[in-house]
XYZ file of N, CA and C in Angstrom:
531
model
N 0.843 -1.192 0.000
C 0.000 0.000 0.000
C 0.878 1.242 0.000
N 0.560 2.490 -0.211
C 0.890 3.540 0.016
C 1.061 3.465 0.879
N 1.857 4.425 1.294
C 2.586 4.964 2.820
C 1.754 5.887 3.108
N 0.914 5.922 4.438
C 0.593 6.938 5.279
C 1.414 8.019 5.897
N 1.063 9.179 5.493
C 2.679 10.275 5.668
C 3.545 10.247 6.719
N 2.707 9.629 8.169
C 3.732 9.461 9.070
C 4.177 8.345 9.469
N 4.269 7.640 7.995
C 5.079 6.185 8.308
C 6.866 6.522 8.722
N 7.139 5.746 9.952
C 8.212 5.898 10.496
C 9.571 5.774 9.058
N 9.502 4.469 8.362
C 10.163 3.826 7.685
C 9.930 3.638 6.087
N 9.280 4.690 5.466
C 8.786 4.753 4.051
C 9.120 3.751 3.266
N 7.926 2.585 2.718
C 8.345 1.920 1.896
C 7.834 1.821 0.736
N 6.797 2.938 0.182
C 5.741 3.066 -0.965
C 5.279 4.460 -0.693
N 6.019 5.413 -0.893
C 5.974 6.871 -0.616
C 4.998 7.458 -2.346
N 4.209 8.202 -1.477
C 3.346 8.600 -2.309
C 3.838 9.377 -3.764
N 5.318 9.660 -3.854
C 5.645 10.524 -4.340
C 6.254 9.344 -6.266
N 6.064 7.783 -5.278
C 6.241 6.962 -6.125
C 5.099 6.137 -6.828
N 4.126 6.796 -6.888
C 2.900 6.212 -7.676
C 3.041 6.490 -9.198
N 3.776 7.295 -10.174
C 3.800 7.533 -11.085
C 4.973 6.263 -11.903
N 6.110 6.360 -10.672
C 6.993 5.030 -11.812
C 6.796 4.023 -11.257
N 5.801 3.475 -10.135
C 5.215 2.186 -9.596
C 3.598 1.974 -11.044
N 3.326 2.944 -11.130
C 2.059 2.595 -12.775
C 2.599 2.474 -13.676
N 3.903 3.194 -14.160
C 4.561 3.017 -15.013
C 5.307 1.539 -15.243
N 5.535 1.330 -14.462
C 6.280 -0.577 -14.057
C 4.991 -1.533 -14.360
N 4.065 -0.784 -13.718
C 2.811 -1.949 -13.212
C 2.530 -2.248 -15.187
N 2.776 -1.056 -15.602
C 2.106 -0.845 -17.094
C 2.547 -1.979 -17.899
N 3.966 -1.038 -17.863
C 4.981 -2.286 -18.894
C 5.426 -3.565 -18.411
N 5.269 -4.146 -17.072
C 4.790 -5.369 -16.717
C 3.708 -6.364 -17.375
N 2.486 -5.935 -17.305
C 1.350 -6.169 -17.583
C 1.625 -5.997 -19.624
N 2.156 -5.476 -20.039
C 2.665 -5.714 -21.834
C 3.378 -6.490 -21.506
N 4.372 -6.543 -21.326
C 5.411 -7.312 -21.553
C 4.374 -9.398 -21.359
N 3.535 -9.110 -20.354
C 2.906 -10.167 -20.110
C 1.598 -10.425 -20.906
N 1.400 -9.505 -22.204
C 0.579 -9.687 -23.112
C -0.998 -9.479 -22.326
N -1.042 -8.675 -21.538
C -2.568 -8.714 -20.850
C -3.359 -7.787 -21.629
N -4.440 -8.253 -22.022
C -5.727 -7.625 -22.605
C -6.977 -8.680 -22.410
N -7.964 -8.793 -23.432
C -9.002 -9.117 -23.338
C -8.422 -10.997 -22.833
N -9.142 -11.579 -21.847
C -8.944 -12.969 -21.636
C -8.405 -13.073 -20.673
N -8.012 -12.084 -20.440
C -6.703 -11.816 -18.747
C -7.593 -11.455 -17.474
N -7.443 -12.144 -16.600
C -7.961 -11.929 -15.009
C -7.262 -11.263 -14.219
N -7.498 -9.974 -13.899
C -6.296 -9.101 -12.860
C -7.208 -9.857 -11.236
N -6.962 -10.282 -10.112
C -7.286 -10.631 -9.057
C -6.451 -9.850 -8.188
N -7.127 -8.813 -7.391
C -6.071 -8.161 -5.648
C -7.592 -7.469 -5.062
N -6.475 -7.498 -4.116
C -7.464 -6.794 -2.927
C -7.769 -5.382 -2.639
N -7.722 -4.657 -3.767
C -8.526 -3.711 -3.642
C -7.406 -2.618 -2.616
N -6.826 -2.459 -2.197
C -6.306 -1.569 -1.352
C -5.369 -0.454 -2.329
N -5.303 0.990 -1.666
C -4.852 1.375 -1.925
C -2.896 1.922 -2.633
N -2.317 1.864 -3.923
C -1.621 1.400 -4.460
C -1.730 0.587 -5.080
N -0.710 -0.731 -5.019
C -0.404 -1.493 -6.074
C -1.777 -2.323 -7.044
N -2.395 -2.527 -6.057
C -4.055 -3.476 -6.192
C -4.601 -2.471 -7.180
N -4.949 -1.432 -6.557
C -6.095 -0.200 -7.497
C -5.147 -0.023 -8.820
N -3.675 0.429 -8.347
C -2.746 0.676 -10.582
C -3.393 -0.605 -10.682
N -3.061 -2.089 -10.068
C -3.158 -3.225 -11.416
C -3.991 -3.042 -11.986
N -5.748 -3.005 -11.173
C -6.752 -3.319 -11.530
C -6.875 -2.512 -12.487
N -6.987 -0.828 -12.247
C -7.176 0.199 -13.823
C -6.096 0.010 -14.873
N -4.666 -0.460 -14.225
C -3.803 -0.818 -15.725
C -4.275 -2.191 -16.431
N -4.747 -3.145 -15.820
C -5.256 -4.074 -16.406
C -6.853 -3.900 -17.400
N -7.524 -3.117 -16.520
C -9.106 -2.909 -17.635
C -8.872 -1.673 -18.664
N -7.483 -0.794 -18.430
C -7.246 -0.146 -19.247
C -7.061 -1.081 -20.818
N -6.499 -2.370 -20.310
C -5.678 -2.934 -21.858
C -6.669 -4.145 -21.866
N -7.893 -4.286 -21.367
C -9.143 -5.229 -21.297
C -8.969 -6.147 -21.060
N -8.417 -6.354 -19.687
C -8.539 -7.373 -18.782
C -9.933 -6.942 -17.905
N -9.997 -8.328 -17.230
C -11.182 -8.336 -16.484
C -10.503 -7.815 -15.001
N -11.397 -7.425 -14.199
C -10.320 -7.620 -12.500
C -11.457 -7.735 -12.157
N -10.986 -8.483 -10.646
C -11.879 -9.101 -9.484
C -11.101 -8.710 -8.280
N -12.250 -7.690 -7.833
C -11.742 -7.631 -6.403
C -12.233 -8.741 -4.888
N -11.245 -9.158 -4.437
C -11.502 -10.192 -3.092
C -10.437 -9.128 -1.947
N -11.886 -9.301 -0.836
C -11.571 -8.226 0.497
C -11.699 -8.964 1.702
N -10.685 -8.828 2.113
C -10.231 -9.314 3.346
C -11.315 -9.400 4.599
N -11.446 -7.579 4.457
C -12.309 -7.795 5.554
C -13.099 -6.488 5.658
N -14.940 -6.648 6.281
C -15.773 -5.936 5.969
C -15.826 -4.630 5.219
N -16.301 -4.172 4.218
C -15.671 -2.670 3.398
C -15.726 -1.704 3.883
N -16.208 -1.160 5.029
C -16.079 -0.076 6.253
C -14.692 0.170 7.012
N -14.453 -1.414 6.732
C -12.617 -1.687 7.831
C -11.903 -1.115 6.436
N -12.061 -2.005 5.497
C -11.350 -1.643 4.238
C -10.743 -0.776 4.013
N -11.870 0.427 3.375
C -11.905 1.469 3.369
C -10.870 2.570 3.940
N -11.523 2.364 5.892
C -10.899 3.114 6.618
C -9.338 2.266 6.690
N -9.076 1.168 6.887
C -7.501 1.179 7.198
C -6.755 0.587 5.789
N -7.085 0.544 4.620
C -6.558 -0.111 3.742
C -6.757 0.870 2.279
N -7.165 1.788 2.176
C -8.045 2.898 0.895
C -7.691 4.054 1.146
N -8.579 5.109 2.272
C -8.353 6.043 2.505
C -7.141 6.832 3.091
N -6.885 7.520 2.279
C -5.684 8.744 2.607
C -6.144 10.061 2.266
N -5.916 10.586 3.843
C -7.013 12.103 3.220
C -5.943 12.859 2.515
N -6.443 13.690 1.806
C -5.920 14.927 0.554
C -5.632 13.662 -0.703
N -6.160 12.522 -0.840
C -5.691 11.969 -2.049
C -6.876 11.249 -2.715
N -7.097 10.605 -3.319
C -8.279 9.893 -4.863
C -8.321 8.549 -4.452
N -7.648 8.133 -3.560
C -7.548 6.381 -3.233
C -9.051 5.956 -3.433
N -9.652 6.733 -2.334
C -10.979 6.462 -2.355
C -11.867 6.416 -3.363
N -11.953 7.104 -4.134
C -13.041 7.088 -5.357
C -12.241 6.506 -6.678
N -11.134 6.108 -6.486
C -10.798 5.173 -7.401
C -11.047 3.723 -6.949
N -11.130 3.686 -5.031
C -11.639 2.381 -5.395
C -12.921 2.095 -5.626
N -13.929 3.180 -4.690
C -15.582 3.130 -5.678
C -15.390 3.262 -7.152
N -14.860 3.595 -8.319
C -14.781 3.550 -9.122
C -14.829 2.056 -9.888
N -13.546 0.970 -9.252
C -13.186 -0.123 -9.341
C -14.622 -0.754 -8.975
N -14.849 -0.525 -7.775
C -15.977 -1.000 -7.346
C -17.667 -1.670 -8.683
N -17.177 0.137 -8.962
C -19.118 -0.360 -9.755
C -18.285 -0.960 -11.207
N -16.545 -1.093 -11.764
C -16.600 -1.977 -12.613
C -16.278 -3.528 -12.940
N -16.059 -3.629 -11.183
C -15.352 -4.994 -11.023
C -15.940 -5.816 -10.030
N -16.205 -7.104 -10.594
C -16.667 -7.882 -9.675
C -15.936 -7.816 -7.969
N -16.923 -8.267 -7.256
C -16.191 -7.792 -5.543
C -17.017 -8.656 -4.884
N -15.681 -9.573 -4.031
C -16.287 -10.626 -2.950
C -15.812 -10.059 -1.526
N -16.537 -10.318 -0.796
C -15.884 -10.232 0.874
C -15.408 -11.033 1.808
N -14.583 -11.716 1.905
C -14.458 -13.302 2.533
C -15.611 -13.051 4.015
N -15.942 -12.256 4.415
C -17.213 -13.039 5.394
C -18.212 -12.871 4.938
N -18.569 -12.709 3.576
C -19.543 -13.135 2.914
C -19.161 -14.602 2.010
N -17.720 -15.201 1.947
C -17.570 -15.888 0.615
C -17.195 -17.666 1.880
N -16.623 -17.267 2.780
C -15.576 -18.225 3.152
C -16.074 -18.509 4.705
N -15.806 -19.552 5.226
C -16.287 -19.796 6.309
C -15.553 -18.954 7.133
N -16.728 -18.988 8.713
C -15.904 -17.676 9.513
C -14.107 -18.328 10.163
N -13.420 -17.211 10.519
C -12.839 -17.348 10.534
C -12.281 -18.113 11.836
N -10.993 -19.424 12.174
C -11.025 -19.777 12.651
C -10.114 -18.998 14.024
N -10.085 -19.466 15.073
C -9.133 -18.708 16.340
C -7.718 -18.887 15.932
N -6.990 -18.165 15.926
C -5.432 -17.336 15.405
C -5.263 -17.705 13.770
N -6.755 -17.654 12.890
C -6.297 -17.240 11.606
C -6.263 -15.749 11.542
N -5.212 -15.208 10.394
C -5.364 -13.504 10.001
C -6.480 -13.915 8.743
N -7.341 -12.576 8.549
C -7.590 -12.462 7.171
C -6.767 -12.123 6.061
N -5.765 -10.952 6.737
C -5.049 -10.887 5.401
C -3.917 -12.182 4.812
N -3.397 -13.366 5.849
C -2.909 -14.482 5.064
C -4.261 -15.441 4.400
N -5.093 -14.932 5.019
C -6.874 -16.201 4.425
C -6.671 -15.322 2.907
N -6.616 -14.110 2.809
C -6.673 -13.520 1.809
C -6.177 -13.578 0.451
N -4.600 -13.538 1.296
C -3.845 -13.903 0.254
C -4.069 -15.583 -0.697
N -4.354 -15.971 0.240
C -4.856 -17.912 -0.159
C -5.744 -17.593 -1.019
N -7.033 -17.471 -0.940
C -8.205 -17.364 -1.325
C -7.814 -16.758 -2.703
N -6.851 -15.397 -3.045
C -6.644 -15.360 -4.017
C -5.878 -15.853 -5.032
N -5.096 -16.531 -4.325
C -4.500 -17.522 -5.389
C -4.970 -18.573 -5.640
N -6.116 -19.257 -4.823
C -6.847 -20.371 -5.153
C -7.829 -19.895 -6.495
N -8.137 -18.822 -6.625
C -9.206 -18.311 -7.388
C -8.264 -17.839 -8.694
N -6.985 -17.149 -8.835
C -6.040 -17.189 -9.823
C -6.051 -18.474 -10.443
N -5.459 -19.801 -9.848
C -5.356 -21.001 -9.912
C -6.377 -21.521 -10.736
N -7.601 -21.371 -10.377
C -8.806 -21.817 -10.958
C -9.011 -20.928 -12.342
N -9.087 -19.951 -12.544
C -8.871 -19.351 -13.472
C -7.703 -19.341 -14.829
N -6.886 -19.381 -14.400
C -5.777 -18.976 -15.041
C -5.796 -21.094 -15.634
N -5.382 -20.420 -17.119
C -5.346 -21.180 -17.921
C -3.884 -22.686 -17.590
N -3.512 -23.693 -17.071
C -2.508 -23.924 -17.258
C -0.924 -23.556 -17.054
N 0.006 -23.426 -16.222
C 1.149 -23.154 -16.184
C 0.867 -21.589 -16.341
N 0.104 -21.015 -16.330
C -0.153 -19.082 -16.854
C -0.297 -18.171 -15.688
N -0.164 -18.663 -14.495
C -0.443 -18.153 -13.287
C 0.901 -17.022 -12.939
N 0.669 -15.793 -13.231
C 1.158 -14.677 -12.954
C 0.917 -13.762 -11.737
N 2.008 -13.766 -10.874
C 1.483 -12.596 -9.454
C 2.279 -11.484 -9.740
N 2.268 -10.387 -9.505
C 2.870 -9.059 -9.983
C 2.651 -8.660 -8.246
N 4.136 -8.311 -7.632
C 3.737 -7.494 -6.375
C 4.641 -5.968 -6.557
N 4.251 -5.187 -5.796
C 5.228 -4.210 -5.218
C 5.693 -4.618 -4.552
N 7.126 -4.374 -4.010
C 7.424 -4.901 -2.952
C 9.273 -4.484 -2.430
N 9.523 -3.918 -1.469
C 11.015 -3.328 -1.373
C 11.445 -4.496 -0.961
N 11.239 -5.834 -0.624
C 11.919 -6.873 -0.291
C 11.853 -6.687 1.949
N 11.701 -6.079 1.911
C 11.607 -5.677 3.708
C 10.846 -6.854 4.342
N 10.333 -7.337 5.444
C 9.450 -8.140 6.431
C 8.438 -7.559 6.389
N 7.076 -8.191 6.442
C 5.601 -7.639 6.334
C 5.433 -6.638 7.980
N 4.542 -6.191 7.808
C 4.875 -5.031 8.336
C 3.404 -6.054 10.121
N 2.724 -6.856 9.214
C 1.545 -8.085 10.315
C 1.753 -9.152 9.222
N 0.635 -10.194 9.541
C 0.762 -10.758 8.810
C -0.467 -10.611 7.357
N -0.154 -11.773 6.620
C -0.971 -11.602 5.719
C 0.178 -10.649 4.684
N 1.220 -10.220 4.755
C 1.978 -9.265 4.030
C 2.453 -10.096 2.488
N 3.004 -9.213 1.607
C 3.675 -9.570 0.544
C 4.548 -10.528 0.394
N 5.132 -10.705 1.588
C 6.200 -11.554 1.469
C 5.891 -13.091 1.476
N 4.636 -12.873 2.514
C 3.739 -14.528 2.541
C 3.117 -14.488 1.074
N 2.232 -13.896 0.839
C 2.115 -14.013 -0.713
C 2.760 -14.504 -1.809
N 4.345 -13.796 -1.870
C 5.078 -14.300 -2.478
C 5.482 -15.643 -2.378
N 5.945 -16.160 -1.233
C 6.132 -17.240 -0.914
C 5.364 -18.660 -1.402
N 3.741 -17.985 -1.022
C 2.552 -19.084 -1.575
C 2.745 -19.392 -2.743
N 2.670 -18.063 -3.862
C 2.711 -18.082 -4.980
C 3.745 -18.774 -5.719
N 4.484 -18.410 -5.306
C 5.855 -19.678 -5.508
C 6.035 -20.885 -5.208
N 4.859 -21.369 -4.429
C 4.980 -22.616 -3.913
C 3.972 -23.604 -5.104
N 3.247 -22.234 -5.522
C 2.180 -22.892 -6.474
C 2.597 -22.830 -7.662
N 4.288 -22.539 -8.014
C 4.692 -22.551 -9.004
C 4.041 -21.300 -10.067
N 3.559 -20.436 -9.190
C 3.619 -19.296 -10.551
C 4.583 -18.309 -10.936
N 4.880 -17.535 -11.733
C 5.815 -16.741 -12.415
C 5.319 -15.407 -11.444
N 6.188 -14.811 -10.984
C 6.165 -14.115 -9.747
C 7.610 -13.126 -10.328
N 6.564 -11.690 -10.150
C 7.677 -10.392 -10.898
C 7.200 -9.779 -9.541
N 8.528 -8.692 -8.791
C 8.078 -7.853 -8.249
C 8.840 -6.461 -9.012
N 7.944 -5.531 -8.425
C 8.195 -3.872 -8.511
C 9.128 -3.326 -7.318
N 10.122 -2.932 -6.992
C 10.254 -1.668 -5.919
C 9.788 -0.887 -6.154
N 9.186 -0.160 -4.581
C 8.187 0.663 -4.885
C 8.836 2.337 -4.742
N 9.918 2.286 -4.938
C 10.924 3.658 -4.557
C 11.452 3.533 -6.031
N 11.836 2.524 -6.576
C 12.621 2.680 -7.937
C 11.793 1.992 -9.165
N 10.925 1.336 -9.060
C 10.279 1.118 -10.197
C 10.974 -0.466 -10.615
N 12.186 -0.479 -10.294
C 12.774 -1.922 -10.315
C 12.236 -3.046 -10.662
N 11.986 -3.908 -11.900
C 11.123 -5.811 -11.828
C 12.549 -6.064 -11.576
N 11.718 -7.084 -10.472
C 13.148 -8.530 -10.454
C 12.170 -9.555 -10.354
């Protein structure tokens, strides 16, 4: 996500949303995405909201899956006051399909997170989708420790376990590795 301005330790500084879309862009070409392509994230502010509009920009479909109730969302995962997070993700909203895992998934069990249920859930649903050996995850990511759980780094990890082709962005330099 974006950095909230008084993040101690900046790792997605707002000032890097222009060459983090720019990456997300020529990522997403380089990976031939247009019509037939499934963008899948969670909706949060940054990397999720570029994929989803760089992906329906070049006519992919996106599906948003949310962790947890869209009020929590919203307030700790979207909104940044003086900025558009917000009405780009209502935007996303009325064009992209949107599940809620306590509407989709059984409740949750004692010391699961949602955001690692999350991350699962979306790669089970990539998985199912995605054609054969085609399973692509695109993260931001400075390489750092998740900040709780449920973070990028578990993501990555899954995703790799499921054998998909896994590019990340730095979110300070624009960097794929």
């Amino acid at each position: 996500m974006v950095d909230r301005p008084d993040r101690p330790a900046p790792r997605f500084p707002a000032g890097s949303e222009g060459t983090v879309t720019s990456a997300i862009g020529s990522t997403l070409d380089r990976w031939v995405t247009g019509r037939g392509t499934l963008i899948v994230c969670g909706g949060a502010r940054g990397a999720d909201i570029i994929a989803a509009e760089q992906g329906l920009a070049r006519g992919a479909d996106a599906w948003l899956l949310i962790a947890i109730p869209e009020a929590d969302h919203l307030a700790g995962s979207v909104e940044l006051p003086g900025t558009d997070w917000a009405d780009r993700y209502r935007n996303l909203r009325r064009r992209c399909p949107t599940w809620f895992q306590d509407d989709e998934l059984p409740p949750l069990q004692p010391g699961e997170d949602p955001f690692e249920r999350n991350n699962e859930w979306s790669l089970r649903v990539g998985i199912a989708q995605a054609p054969p050996h085609q399973l692509f995850v695109l993260a931001v990511w400075d390489g750092a420790g998740a900040d709780g759980p449920g973070g990028t780094s578990h993501l990555l990890e899954r995703a790799r376990a499921a054998g998909a082709t896994v590019e990340t962005i730095h979110p300070r330099t624009g960097t794929a590795s």
